[in-house]
Amino acid sequence: MGTPLGDFIRARRDSTQPEDLGLPDRGRRRSPGLRRSDLATRAGISVEYLTRIEQGRDRNPSVAVVNALADALSLTPAERAHLRYLTKITGGECLGARPAPPPRQVRPAVLRTLELMEPGIAMVTNRIGDVLARTDAFEAVTRGTGLLDPDTPNLTRYVFTDPRARSFFADWDDVADEQAFDVWLGPSVDSHEWFTADLAPVAGPELTRRLNRHVVPRRGELRLNHPSGPALRLLREPLELTADAQQLVVFLPADEATAQAVDSLRRPPYDGRLRAIS
């Protein structure tokens, strides 16, 4: 049986072409991407050891080996961080007693900070996609999309289960990749298992396929098709609230047309009330 670490390394090897790393093309291969022997040579380990890692028979490679594999695959900083996270999960460092669902309460200081963002577009969320608090402008931008309809809005559930999400997000596939990846980055492996057990039966293969791919998203510009007509282009600035396992995400108009459209959507003017779940 494979492991998250082994699956990720194998997926990155399969998606890496020899010429991308300056290696000669040796002709036809039984599987796509980089040969296992080439990766092992670049990382300075044996093929047998790499095979054990990929197949899940070695769950505790050393830090030096993990770093060598990251170098050999030319991973980006985000991919390296994910590799370290998967190493901890595979080795059992994140395991413990099954916790309650991730906290949904937002600290008063964070709410005050969010209030300072008005009349800008901002929200507080956790890694499983709960929208815990939001500004009036965020509500205006998402009004009519169905995202905020539930008592406890959840972006991940919305993306994978609400048909309106495919129209709202112009790049739905990219957003789906982001939400699936963030499930991996939850507070602990137990929270990950708790959430996927709750979501997977209704989200189906679109979620489970992405969970198994371990693709680190690029998180570029967010393009939205608002139900009232305007096309919006937003830049995202996430601020990590590490102690709370939450994020404060600020959305900035990427062009003047978007800024004008957002200004129109949030009329009547901001009423001074933050929205936070109780």
mmCIF file of C-alpha atoms in Angstrom:
data_model
loop_
_atom_site.group_PDB
_atom_site.id
_atom_site.type_symbol
_atom_site.label_atom_id
_atom_site.label_comp_id
_atom_site.label_asym_id
_atom_site.label_seq_id
_atom_site.Cartn_x
_atom_site.Cartn_y
_atom_site.Cartn_z
ATOM 1 C CA MET A 1 0.000 0.000 0.000
ATOM 2 C CA GLY A 2 1.314 3.441 -0.910
ATOM 3 C CA THR A 3 1.728 6.455 1.358
ATOM 4 C CA PRO A 4 1.079 10.170 0.774
ATOM 5 C CA LEU A 5 4.834 10.733 0.555
ATOM 6 C CA GLY A 6 5.415 7.889 -1.898
ATOM 7 C CA ASP A 7 2.409 8.888 -4.006
ATOM 8 C CA PHE A 8 3.653 12.475 -4.259
ATOM 9 C CA ILE A 9 7.198 11.505 -5.256
ATOM 10 C CA ARG A 10 5.925 9.054 -7.852
ATOM 11 C CA ALA A 11 3.441 11.624 -9.238
ATOM 12 C CA ARG A 12 6.170 14.277 -9.531
ATOM 13 C CA ARG A 13 8.538 11.774 -11.162
ATOM 14 C CA ASP A 14 5.870 10.756 -13.684
ATOM 15 C CA SER A 15 5.169 14.393 -14.574
ATOM 16 C CA THR A 16 8.842 15.376 -14.984
ATOM 17 C CA GLN A 17 10.419 14.966 -18.393
ATOM 18 C CA PRO A 18 14.160 14.135 -18.582
ATOM 19 C CA GLU A 19 14.840 17.154 -20.782
ATOM 20 C CA ASP A 20 13.350 19.407 -18.074
ATOM 21 C CA LEU A 21 16.308 18.426 -15.872
ATOM 22 C CA GLY A 22 18.930 18.486 -18.615
ATOM 23 C CA LEU A 23 18.993 14.697 -18.971
ATOM 24 C CA PRO A 24 19.218 12.931 -22.350
ATOM 25 C CA ASP A 25 16.113 11.298 -23.772
ATOM 26 C CA ARG A 26 16.798 7.558 -23.763
ATOM 27 C CA GLY A 27 13.894 6.637 -25.982
ATOM 28 C CA ARG A 28 10.674 4.855 -25.094
ATOM 29 C CA ARG A 29 9.860 4.285 -21.416
ATOM 30 C CA ARG A 30 7.365 1.903 -19.850
ATOM 31 C CA SER A 31 5.800 4.803 -17.945
ATOM 32 C CA PRO A 32 5.717 8.559 -18.576
ATOM 33 C CA GLY A 33 8.199 10.942 -17.049
ATOM 34 C CA LEU A 34 11.506 10.402 -15.323
ATOM 35 C CA ARG A 35 12.991 6.948 -14.888
ATOM 36 C CA ARG A 36 13.298 5.791 -11.292
ATOM 37 C CA SER A 37 16.987 5.100 -11.861
ATOM 38 C CA ASP A 38 17.582 8.665 -13.078
ATOM 39 C CA LEU A 39 15.860 10.170 -10.035
ATOM 40 C CA ALA A 40 17.768 7.871 -7.668
ATOM 41 C CA THR A 41 21.078 8.857 -9.275
ATOM 42 C CA ARG A 42 20.307 12.580 -9.046
ATOM 43 C CA ALA A 43 19.288 12.188 -5.384
ATOM 44 C CA GLY A 44 22.315 10.066 -4.499
ATOM 45 C CA ILE A 45 20.319 7.081 -3.253
ATOM 46 C CA SER A 46 19.850 3.551 -4.523
ATOM 47 C CA VAL A 47 17.030 2.566 -6.858
ATOM 48 C CA GLU A 48 15.963 -0.038 -4.296
ATOM 49 C CA TYR A 49 15.627 2.602 -1.569
ATOM 50 C CA LEU A 50 13.649 4.940 -3.845
ATOM 51 C CA THR A 51 11.363 2.028 -4.730
ATOM 52 C CA ARG A 52 10.714 1.330 -1.040
ATOM 53 C CA ILE A 53 9.804 4.991 -0.442
ATOM 54 C CA GLU A 54 7.472 5.178 -3.445
ATOM 55 C CA GLN A 55 5.760 1.906 -2.533
ATOM 56 C CA GLY A 56 5.324 2.877 1.119
ATOM 57 C CA ARG A 57 7.690 0.254 2.492
ATOM 58 C CA ASP A 58 9.937 2.950 3.999
ATOM 59 C CA ARG A 59 7.933 5.561 5.907
ATOM 60 C CA ASN A 60 10.736 7.454 7.638
ATOM 61 C CA PRO A 61 13.349 8.720 5.183
ATOM 62 C CA SER A 62 15.870 11.085 6.708
ATOM 63 C CA VAL A 63 15.706 14.849 6.278
ATOM 64 C CA ALA A 64 18.785 14.610 4.067
ATOM 65 C CA VAL A 65 17.090 12.104 1.744
ATOM 66 C CA VAL A 66 13.901 14.172 1.546
ATOM 67 C CA ASN A 67 15.904 17.302 0.707
ATOM 68 C CA ALA A 68 17.932 15.384 -1.876
ATOM 69 C CA LEU A 69 14.748 14.185 -3.576
ATOM 70 C CA ALA A 70 13.378 17.737 -3.562
ATOM 71 C CA ASP A 71 16.587 18.973 -5.209
ATOM 72 C CA ALA A 72 16.589 16.110 -7.716
ATOM 73 C CA LEU A 73 13.009 16.893 -8.776
ATOM 74 C CA SER A 74 13.663 20.676 -8.839
ATOM 75 C CA LEU A 75 10.647 21.292 -6.636
ATOM 76 C CA THR A 76 9.312 24.793 -6.113
ATOM 77 C CA PRO A 77 9.276 26.249 -2.565
ATOM 78 C CA ALA A 78 5.552 25.425 -2.261
ATOM 79 C CA GLU A 79 6.159 21.854 -3.427
ATOM 80 C CA ARG A 80 9.041 21.470 -0.975
ATOM 81 C CA ALA A 81 6.802 22.610 1.880
ATOM 82 C CA HIS A 82 4.182 20.073 0.814
ATOM 83 C CA LEU A 83 6.826 17.342 0.611
ATOM 84 C CA ARG A 84 7.893 18.071 4.203
ATOM 85 C CA TYR A 85 4.268 17.993 5.327
ATOM 86 C CA LEU A 86 3.655 14.639 3.638
ATOM 87 C CA THR A 87 6.831 13.279 5.220
ATOM 88 C CA LYS A 88 5.446 14.134 8.666
ATOM 89 C CA ILE A 89 2.094 12.517 7.871
ATOM 90 C CA THR A 90 3.707 9.380 6.455
ATOM 91 C CA GLY A 91 6.040 9.067 9.427
ATOM 92 C CA GLY A 92 3.217 9.485 11.919
ATOM 93 C CA GLU A 93 4.358 12.811 13.396
ATOM 94 C CA CYS A 94 0.910 14.371 12.919
ATOM 95 C CA LEU A 95 -0.993 11.446 14.369
ATOM 96 C CA GLY A 96 -2.685 11.543 17.751
ATOM 97 C CA ALA A 97 -6.088 11.314 19.369
ATOM 98 C CA ARG A 98 -8.890 12.129 16.961
ATOM 99 C CA PRO A 99 -9.677 15.815 17.481
ATOM 100 C CA ALA A 100 -12.951 17.665 17.198
ATOM 101 C CA PRO A 101 -13.597 19.435 13.893
ATOM 102 C CA PRO A 102 -11.336 22.463 13.319
ATOM 103 C CA PRO A 103 -12.311 25.494 15.444
ATOM 104 C CA ARG A 104 -14.843 27.774 13.835
ATOM 105 C CA GLN A 105 -14.697 30.647 16.298
ATOM 106 C CA VAL A 106 -12.821 33.761 15.183
ATOM 107 C CA ARG A 107 -10.901 35.649 17.852
ATOM 108 C CA PRO A 108 -12.161 39.182 18.639
ATOM 109 C CA ALA A 109 -8.829 40.676 17.594
ATOM 110 C CA VAL A 110 -9.114 38.996 14.185
ATOM 111 C CA LEU A 111 -12.683 40.274 13.802
ATOM 112 C CA ARG A 112 -11.484 43.792 14.584
ATOM 113 C CA THR A 113 -8.748 43.408 11.986
ATOM 114 C CA LEU A 114 -11.313 42.215 9.450
ATOM 115 C CA GLU A 115 -13.465 45.237 10.232
ATOM 116 C CA LEU A 116 -10.548 47.483 9.314
ATOM 117 C CA MET A 117 -10.626 45.908 5.853
ATOM 118 C CA GLU A 118 -14.040 47.424 5.114
ATOM 119 C CA PRO A 119 -15.134 48.379 2.536
ATOM 120 C CA GLY A 120 -12.693 45.927 0.975
ATOM 121 C CA ILE A 121 -13.295 42.288 0.084
ATOM 122 C CA ALA A 122 -12.010 39.914 2.765
ATOM 123 C CA MET A 123 -12.892 36.743 4.667
ATOM 124 C CA VAL A 124 -11.604 34.490 7.410
ATOM 125 C CA THR A 125 -11.499 30.812 6.545
ATOM 126 C CA ASN A 126 -9.906 27.579 7.755
ATOM 127 C CA ARG A 127 -8.122 24.894 5.768
ATOM 128 C CA ILE A 128 -11.258 22.866 5.164
ATOM 129 C CA GLY A 129 -13.000 25.839 3.587
ATOM 130 C CA ASP A 130 -15.387 27.117 6.282
ATOM 131 C CA VAL A 131 -16.143 30.797 5.673
ATOM 132 C CA LEU A 132 -15.985 31.939 9.288
ATOM 133 C CA ALA A 133 -16.370 35.694 8.859
ATOM 134 C CA ARG A 134 -16.547 38.066 5.929
ATOM 135 C CA THR A 135 -16.827 41.720 5.044
ATOM 136 C CA ASP A 136 -19.862 43.334 3.501
ATOM 137 C CA ALA A 137 -17.994 43.573 0.183
ATOM 138 C CA PHE A 138 -17.240 39.819 0.188
ATOM 139 C CA GLU A 139 -20.932 39.192 0.678
ATOM 140 C CA ALA A 140 -21.753 41.526 -2.215
ATOM 141 C CA VAL A 141 -19.290 39.818 -4.558
ATOM 142 C CA THR A 142 -20.697 36.350 -3.752
ATOM 143 C CA ARG A 143 -24.376 37.326 -3.498
ATOM 144 C CA GLY A 144 -26.611 35.132 -5.636
ATOM 145 C CA THR A 145 -23.979 32.422 -6.155
ATOM 146 C CA GLY A 146 -25.225 30.057 -3.422
ATOM 147 C CA LEU A 147 -21.923 30.113 -1.523
ATOM 148 C CA LEU A 148 -23.336 31.885 1.522
ATOM 149 C CA ASP A 149 -26.739 30.167 1.543
ATOM 150 C CA PRO A 150 -25.952 27.550 4.266
ATOM 151 C CA ASP A 151 -25.869 28.499 7.936
ATOM 152 C CA THR A 152 -22.211 27.449 7.933
ATOM 153 C CA PRO A 153 -20.873 28.312 4.453
ATOM 154 C CA ASN A 154 -18.086 26.076 3.245
ATOM 155 C CA LEU A 155 -16.121 26.949 0.119
ATOM 156 C CA THR A 156 -14.817 23.419 -0.468
ATOM 157 C CA ARG A 157 -18.263 21.865 -0.262
ATOM 158 C CA TYR A 158 -19.646 24.593 -2.526
ATOM 159 C CA VAL A 159 -16.964 24.069 -5.180
ATOM 160 C CA PHE A 160 -17.505 20.305 -5.393
ATOM 161 C CA THR A 161 -21.250 19.958 -4.825
ATOM 162 C CA ASP A 162 -23.041 23.093 -6.078
ATOM 163 C CA PRO A 163 -23.458 23.263 -9.900
ATOM 164 C CA ARG A 164 -23.461 27.065 -9.695
ATOM 165 C CA ALA A 165 -19.803 26.996 -8.667
ATOM 166 C CA ARG A 166 -18.741 25.913 -12.162
ATOM 167 C CA SER A 167 -20.276 29.066 -13.595
ATOM 168 C CA PHE A 168 -19.162 31.383 -10.807
ATOM 169 C CA PHE A 169 -15.492 30.369 -10.968
ATOM 170 C CA ALA A 170 -14.220 30.987 -14.497
ATOM 171 C CA ASP A 171 -11.278 28.642 -13.788
ATOM 172 C CA TRP A 172 -13.212 26.034 -11.831
ATOM 173 C CA ASP A 173 -10.612 23.280 -12.294
ATOM 174 C CA ASP A 174 -7.881 25.439 -10.777
ATOM 175 C CA VAL A 175 -10.084 26.415 -7.829
ATOM 176 C CA ALA A 176 -11.029 22.761 -7.282
ATOM 177 C CA ASP A 177 -7.317 21.859 -7.202
ATOM 178 C CA GLU A 178 -6.720 24.569 -4.592
ATOM 179 C CA GLN A 179 -9.552 23.452 -2.340
ATOM 180 C CA ALA A 180 -8.553 19.783 -2.507
ATOM 181 C CA PHE A 181 -4.935 20.701 -1.743
ATOM 182 C CA ASP A 182 -5.953 22.792 1.263
ATOM 183 C CA VAL A 183 -7.688 19.763 2.753
ATOM 184 C CA TRP A 184 -4.227 18.164 2.875
ATOM 185 C CA LEU A 185 -2.937 21.171 4.797
ATOM 186 C CA GLY A 186 -5.520 20.906 7.567
ATOM 187 C CA PRO A 187 -4.461 21.127 11.229
ATOM 188 C CA SER A 188 -3.803 17.382 11.433
ATOM 189 C CA VAL A 189 -4.185 14.187 9.477
ATOM 190 C CA ASP A 190 -7.173 13.331 11.691
ATOM 191 C CA SER A 191 -8.981 16.498 10.660
ATOM 192 C CA HIS A 192 -8.240 15.595 7.051
ATOM 193 C CA GLU A 193 -9.771 12.164 7.500
ATOM 194 C CA TRP A 194 -12.743 13.594 9.391
ATOM 195 C CA PHE A 195 -13.518 16.081 6.647
ATOM 196 C CA THR A 196 -13.041 13.770 3.684
ATOM 197 C CA ALA A 197 -15.283 11.197 5.352
ATOM 198 C CA ASP A 198 -17.960 13.869 5.558
ATOM 199 C CA LEU A 199 -17.456 15.392 2.109
ATOM 200 C CA ALA A 200 -16.262 12.582 -0.149
ATOM 201 C CA PRO A 201 -19.625 10.756 -0.366
ATOM 202 C CA VAL A 202 -21.284 13.842 -1.870
ATOM 203 C CA ALA A 203 -18.284 15.350 -3.693
ATOM 204 C CA GLY A 204 -17.422 12.143 -5.539
ATOM 205 C CA PRO A 205 -14.405 11.458 -7.758
ATOM 206 C CA GLU A 206 -13.733 15.122 -8.567
ATOM 207 C CA LEU A 207 -12.465 15.498 -4.984
ATOM 208 C CA THR A 208 -10.897 12.095 -4.380
ATOM 209 C CA ARG A 209 -8.987 12.181 -7.676
ATOM 210 C CA ARG A 210 -7.459 15.518 -6.739
ATOM 211 C CA LEU A 211 -6.605 14.397 -3.211
ATOM 212 C CA ASN A 212 -4.553 11.563 -4.654
ATOM 213 C CA ARG A 213 -2.727 13.678 -7.259
ATOM 214 C CA HIS A 214 -0.858 15.917 -4.786
ATOM 215 C CA VAL A 215 -0.644 18.774 -7.277
ATOM 216 C CA VAL A 216 0.540 21.970 -5.575
ATOM 217 C CA PRO A 217 -1.623 24.787 -7.012
ATOM 218 C CA ARG A 218 -0.150 28.027 -8.295
ATOM 219 C CA ARG A 219 -2.963 30.221 -6.899
ATOM 220 C CA GLY A 220 -2.961 32.833 -9.607
ATOM 221 C CA GLU A 221 -5.524 35.477 -10.355
ATOM 222 C CA LEU A 222 -9.082 34.584 -9.331
ATOM 223 C CA ARG A 223 -11.618 35.128 -12.139
ATOM 224 C CA LEU A 224 -15.304 35.243 -11.219
ATOM 225 C CA ASN A 225 -18.463 35.433 -13.302
ATOM 226 C CA HIS A 226 -20.939 37.240 -11.078
ATOM 227 C CA PRO A 227 -24.593 36.193 -11.614
ATOM 228 C CA SER A 228 -25.594 39.828 -12.172
ATOM 229 C CA GLY A 229 -23.289 40.115 -15.147
ATOM 230 C CA PRO A 230 -19.837 41.555 -14.435
ATOM 231 C CA ALA A 231 -16.667 39.517 -14.874
ATOM 232 C CA LEU A 232 -14.328 40.075 -11.944
ATOM 233 C CA ARG A 233 -10.551 39.633 -11.716
ATOM 234 C CA LEU A 234 -9.187 39.504 -8.181
ATOM 235 C CA LEU A 235 -5.738 39.160 -6.638
ATOM 236 C CA ARG A 236 -5.531 37.245 -3.362
ATOM 237 C CA GLU A 237 -3.384 38.037 -0.337
ATOM 238 C CA PRO A 238 -3.694 35.304 2.341
ATOM 239 C CA LEU A 239 -2.520 36.145 5.852
ATOM 240 C CA GLU A 240 -1.808 33.031 7.905
ATOM 241 C CA LEU A 241 -3.269 32.911 11.429
ATOM 242 C CA THR A 242 -1.125 29.973 12.438
ATOM 243 C CA ALA A 243 -2.234 29.730 16.059
ATOM 244 C CA ASP A 244 -5.876 29.487 14.949
ATOM 245 C CA ALA A 245 -5.312 27.226 11.908
ATOM 246 C CA GLN A 246 -7.120 29.933 9.933
ATOM 247 C CA GLN A 247 -6.436 32.447 7.180
ATOM 248 C CA LEU A 248 -7.495 36.027 6.638
ATOM 249 C CA VAL A 249 -7.776 36.405 2.861
ATOM 250 C CA VAL A 250 -7.932 39.822 1.216
ATOM 251 C CA PHE A 251 -9.151 40.109 -2.382
ATOM 252 C CA LEU A 252 -7.882 43.053 -4.430
ATOM 253 C CA PRO A 253 -9.334 44.164 -7.786
ATOM 254 C CA ALA A 254 -6.822 43.334 -10.519
ATOM 255 C CA ASP A 255 -7.991 46.099 -12.846
ATOM 256 C CA GLU A 256 -10.088 49.254 -12.909
ATOM 257 C CA ALA A 257 -13.077 47.503 -14.493
ATOM 258 C CA THR A 258 -13.222 45.069 -11.580
ATOM 259 C CA ALA A 259 -12.876 47.898 -9.046
ATOM 260 C CA GLN A 260 -15.823 49.694 -10.613
ATOM 261 C CA ALA A 261 -17.891 46.501 -10.772
ATOM 262 C CA VAL A 262 -17.211 45.720 -7.105
ATOM 263 C CA ASP A 263 -18.161 49.272 -6.145
ATOM 264 C CA SER A 264 -21.449 48.816 -7.988
ATOM 265 C CA LEU A 265 -22.125 45.408 -6.417
ATOM 266 C CA ARG A 266 -21.683 46.604 -2.858
ATOM 267 C CA ARG A 267 -24.230 49.402 -3.104
ATOM 268 C CA PRO A 268 -26.047 50.414 -0.982
ATOM 269 C CA PRO A 269 -22.967 51.507 0.976
ATOM 270 C CA TYR A 270 -21.340 49.431 3.689
ATOM 271 C CA ASP A 271 -23.639 49.209 6.741
ATOM 272 C CA GLY A 272 -20.869 48.639 9.303
ATOM 273 C CA ARG A 273 -21.794 45.043 10.220
ATOM 274 C CA LEU A 274 -19.350 42.183 9.868
ATOM 275 C CA ARG A 275 -20.797 38.753 9.123
ATOM 276 C CA ALA A 276 -19.449 35.946 11.274
ATOM 277 C CA ILE A 277 -20.909 32.535 12.032
ATOM 278 C CA SER A 278 -22.048 32.045 15.585
#
